[in-house]
GROMACS .gro file of C-alpha atoms in nm:
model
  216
    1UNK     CA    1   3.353  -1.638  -1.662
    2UNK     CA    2   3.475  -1.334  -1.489
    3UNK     CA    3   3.254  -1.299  -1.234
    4UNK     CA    4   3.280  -1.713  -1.127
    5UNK     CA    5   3.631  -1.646  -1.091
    6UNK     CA    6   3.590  -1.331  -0.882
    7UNK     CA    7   3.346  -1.529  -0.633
    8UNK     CA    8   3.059  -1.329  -0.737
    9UNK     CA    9   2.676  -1.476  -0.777
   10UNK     CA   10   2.353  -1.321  -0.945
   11UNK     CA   11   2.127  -1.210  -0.630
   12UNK     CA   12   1.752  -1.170  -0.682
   13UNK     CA   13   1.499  -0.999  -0.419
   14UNK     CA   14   1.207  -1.043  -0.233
   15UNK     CA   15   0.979  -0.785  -0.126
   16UNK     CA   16   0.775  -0.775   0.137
   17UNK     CA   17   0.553  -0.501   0.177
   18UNK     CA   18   0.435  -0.326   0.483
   19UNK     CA   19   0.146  -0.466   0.606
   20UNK     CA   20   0.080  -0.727   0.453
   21UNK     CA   21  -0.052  -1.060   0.607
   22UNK     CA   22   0.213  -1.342   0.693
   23UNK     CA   23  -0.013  -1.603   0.438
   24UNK     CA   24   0.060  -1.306   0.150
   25UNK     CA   25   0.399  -1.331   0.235
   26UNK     CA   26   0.433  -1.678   0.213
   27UNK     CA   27   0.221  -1.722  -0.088
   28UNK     CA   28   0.466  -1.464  -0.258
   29UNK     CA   29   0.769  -1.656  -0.118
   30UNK     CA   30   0.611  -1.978  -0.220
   31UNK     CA   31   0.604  -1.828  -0.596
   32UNK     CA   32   0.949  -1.783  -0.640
   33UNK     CA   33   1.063  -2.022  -0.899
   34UNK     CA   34   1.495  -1.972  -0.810
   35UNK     CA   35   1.376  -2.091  -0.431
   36UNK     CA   36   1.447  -2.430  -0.298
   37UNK     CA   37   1.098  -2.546  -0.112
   38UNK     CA   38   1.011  -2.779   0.143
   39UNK     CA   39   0.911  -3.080   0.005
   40UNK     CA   40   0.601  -3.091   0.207
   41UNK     CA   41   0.522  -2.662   0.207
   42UNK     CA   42   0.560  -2.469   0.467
   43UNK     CA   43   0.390  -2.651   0.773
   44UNK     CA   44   0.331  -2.414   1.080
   45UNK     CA   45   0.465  -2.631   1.319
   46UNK     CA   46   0.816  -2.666   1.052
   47UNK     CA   47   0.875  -2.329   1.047
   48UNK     CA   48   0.785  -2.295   1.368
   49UNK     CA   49   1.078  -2.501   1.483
   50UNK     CA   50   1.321  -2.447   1.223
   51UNK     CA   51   1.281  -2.044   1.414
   52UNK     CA   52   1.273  -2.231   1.778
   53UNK     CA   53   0.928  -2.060   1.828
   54UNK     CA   54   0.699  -2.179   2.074
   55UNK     CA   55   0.485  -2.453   1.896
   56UNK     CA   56   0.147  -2.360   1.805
   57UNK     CA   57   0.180  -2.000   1.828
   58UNK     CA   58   0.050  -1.769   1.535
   59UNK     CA   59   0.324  -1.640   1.297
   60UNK     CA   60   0.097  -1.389   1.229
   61UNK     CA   61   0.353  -1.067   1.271
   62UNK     CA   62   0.679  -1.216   1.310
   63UNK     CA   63   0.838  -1.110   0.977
   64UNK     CA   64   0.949  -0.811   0.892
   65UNK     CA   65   0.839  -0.615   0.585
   66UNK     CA   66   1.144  -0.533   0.377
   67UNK     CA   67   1.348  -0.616   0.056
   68UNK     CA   68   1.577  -0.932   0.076
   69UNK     CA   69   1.852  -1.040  -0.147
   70UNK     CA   70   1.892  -1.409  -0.215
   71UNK     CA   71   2.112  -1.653  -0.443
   72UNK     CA   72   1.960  -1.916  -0.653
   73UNK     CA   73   1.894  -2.238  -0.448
   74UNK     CA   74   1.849  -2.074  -0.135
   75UNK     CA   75   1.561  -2.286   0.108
   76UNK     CA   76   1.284  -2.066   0.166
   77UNK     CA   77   1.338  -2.150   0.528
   78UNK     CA   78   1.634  -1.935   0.545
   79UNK     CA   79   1.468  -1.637   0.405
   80UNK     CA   80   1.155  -1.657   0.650
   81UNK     CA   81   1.452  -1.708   0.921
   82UNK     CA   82   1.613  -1.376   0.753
   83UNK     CA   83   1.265  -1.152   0.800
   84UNK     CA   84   1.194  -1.294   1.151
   85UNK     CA   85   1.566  -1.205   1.294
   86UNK     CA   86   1.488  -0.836   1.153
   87UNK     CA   87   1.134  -0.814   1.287
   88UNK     CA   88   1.278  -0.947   1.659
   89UNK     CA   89   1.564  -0.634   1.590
   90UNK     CA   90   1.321  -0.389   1.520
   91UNK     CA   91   1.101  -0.477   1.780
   92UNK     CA   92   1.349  -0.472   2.060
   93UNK     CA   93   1.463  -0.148   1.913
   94UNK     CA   94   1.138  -0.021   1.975
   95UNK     CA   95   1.068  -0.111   2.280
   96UNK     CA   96   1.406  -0.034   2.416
   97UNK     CA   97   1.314   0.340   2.290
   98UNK     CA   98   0.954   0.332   2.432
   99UNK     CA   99   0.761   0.608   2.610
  100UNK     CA  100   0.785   0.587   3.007
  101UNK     CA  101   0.415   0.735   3.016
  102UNK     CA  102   0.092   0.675   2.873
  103UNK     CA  103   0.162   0.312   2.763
  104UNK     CA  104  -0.112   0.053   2.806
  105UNK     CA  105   0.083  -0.231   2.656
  106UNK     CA  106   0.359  -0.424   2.868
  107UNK     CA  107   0.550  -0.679   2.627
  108UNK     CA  108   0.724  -0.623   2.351
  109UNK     CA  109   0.457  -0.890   2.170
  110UNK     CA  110   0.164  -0.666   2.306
  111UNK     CA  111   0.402  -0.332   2.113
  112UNK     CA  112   0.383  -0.628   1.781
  113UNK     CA  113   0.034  -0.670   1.787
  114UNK     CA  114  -0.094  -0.297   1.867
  115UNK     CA  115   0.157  -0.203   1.539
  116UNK     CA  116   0.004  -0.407   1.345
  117UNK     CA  117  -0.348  -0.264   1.412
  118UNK     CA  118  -0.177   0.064   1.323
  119UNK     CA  119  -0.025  -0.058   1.013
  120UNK     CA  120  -0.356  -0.136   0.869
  121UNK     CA  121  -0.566   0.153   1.026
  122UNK     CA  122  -0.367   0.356   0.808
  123UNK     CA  123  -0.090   0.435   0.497
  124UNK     CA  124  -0.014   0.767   0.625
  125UNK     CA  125   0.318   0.856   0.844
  126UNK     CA  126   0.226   1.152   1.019
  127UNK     CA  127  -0.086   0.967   1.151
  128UNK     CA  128   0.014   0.693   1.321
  129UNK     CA  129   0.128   0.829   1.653
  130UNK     CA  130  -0.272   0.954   1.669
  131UNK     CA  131  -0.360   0.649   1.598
  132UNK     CA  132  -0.196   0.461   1.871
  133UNK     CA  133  -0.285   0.756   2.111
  134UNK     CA  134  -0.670   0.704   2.029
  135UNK     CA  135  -0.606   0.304   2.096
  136UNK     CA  136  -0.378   0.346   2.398
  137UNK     CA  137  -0.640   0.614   2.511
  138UNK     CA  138  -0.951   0.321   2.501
  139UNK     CA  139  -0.698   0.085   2.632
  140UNK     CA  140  -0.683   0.317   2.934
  141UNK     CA  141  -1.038   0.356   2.991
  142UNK     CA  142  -1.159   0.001   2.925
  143UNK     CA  143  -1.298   0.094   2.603
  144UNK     CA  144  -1.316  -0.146   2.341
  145UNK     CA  145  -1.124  -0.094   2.049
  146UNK     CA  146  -1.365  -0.091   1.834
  147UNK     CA  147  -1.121  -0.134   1.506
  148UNK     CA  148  -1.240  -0.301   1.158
  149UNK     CA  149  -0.901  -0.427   1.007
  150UNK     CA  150  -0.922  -0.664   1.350
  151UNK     CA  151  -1.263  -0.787   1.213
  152UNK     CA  152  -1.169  -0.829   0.871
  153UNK     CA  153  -0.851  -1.047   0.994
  154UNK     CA  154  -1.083  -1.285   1.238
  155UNK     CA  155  -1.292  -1.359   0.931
  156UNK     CA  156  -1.063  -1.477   0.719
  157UNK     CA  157  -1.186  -1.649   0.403
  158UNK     CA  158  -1.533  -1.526   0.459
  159UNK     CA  159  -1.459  -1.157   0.441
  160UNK     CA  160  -1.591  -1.063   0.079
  161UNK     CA  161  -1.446  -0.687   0.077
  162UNK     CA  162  -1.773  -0.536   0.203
  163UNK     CA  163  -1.784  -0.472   0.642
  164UNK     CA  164  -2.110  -0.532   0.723
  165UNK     CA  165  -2.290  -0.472   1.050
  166UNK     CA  166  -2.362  -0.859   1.096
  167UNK     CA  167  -1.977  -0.894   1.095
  168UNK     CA  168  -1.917  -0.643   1.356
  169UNK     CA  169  -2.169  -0.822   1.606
  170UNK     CA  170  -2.046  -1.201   1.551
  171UNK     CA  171  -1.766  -1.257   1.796
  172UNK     CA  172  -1.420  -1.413   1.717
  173UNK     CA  173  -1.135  -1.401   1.888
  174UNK     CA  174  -1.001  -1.100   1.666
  175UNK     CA  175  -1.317  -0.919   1.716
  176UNK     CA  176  -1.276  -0.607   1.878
  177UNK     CA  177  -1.613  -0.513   1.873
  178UNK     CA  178  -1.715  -0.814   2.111
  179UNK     CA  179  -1.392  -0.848   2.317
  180UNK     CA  180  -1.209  -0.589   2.532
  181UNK     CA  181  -0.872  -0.577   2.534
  182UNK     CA  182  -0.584  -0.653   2.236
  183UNK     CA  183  -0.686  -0.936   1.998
  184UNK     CA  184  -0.467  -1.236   2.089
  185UNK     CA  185  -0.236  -1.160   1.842
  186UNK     CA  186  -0.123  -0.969   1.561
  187UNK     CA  187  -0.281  -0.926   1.228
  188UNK     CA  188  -0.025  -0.819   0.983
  189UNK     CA  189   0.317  -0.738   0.928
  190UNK     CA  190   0.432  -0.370   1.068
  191UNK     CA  191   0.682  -0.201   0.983
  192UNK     CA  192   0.936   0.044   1.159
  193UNK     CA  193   0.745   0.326   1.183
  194UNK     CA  194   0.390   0.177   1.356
  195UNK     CA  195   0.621   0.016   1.568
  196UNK     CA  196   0.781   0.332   1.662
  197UNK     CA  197   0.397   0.478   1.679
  198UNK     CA  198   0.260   0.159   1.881
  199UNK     CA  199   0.499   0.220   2.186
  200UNK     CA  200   0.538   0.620   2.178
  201UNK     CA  201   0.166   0.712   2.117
  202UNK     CA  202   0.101   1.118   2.046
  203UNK     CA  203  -0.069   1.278   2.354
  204UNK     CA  204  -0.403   1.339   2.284
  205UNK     CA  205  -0.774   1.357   2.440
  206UNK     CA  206  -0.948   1.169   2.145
  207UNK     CA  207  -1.143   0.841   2.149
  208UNK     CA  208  -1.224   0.836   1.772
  209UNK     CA  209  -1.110   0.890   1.454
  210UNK     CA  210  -1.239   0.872   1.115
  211UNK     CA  211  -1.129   0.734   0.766
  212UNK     CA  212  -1.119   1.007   0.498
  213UNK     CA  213  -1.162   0.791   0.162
  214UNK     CA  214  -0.819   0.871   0.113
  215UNK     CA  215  -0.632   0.576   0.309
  216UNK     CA  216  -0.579   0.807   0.592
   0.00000   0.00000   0.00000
């Protein structure tokens, strides 16, 4: 009784963790009995304009991995409105402190989508700037990028947790192994730090790098 007549309300939270995809999010969001949810789920093209986002573009990457507080009865709307301001602050953060050399990337979307490559390349901090100099480096010279987390994303439902060699030859449009260039857009949710990494790569020489069975 106190605490209705001091204003104050039980607050829950919502997770998101860093890189993860934007259907994990939402299937996590969609689990959350205390939520109020559309009536019809969460159509693309709803969300898409309850967030004024240009209709029929991926929302692949637009949410940003955190920790949210929310009241009982809250539409799940709001929430995915609440991760998408903060990924569009963190972003323009970013990119506002970008390098002024060695970037291959021009847009602030391009910065998104490079991150999240980096976010799932790898778990560890101190390697991400490599990362995103190896990529930036290819990038420069036309080289493909040559990067399996893009695979596994263009797959989809038909990736079975096993890479094989038949996957890396058939071409989608998140296929890096067929296609030059960036994939046409991004394939997880970044956080801060490959963000950070994605637009102020480490100077380096190297075209390669290789996984140690560790996640880095």
């Amino acid at each position: 009784f106190a605490a209705l007549i001091a204003g104050k309300v039980i607050e829950y939270s919502f997770t998101v963790p860093e890189g993860w995809t934007y259907l994990e999010m939402l299937n996590k969001l969609i689990s959350l009995s205390r939520i109020q949810h559309p009536a019809d789920g969460y159509q693309a093209d709803a969300i898409s304009q309850a967030l004024e986002l240009e209709q029929g573009k991926t929302l692949e990457g637009l949410f940003f991995p955190d920790t949210y507080s929310y009241v009982s009865g809250i539409h799940g709307t709001e929430i995915l409105r609440q991760a998408y301001t903060n990924m569009q602050t963190q972003i323009d953060e970013a990119w506002i402190a970008r390098s002024t050399t060695s970037l291959e990337i021009s847009t602030p979307y391009e910065a998104l989508i490079l991150a999240s490559i980096i976010e799932k390349e790898t778990g560890v901090e101190g390697e991400r700037r490599k990362i995103s100099g190896v990529f930036h480096n290819r990038l420069s010279i036309g080289m493909m990028l040559q990067t399996d987390p893009t695979v596994i994303y263009g797959m989809g439902d038909n990736f079975d947790g096993n890479l094989r060699r038949v996957d890396l030859e058939t071409d989608t449009p998140y296929n890096t192994y067929t296609r030059f260039g960036l994939p046409p857009g991004p394939i997880a949710l970044p956080g801060r730090l490959s963000l950070n990494a994605a637009v102020n790569p480490e100077s380096t020489t190297a075209l390669y790098f290789v996984a140690n069975g560790q996640g880095g």
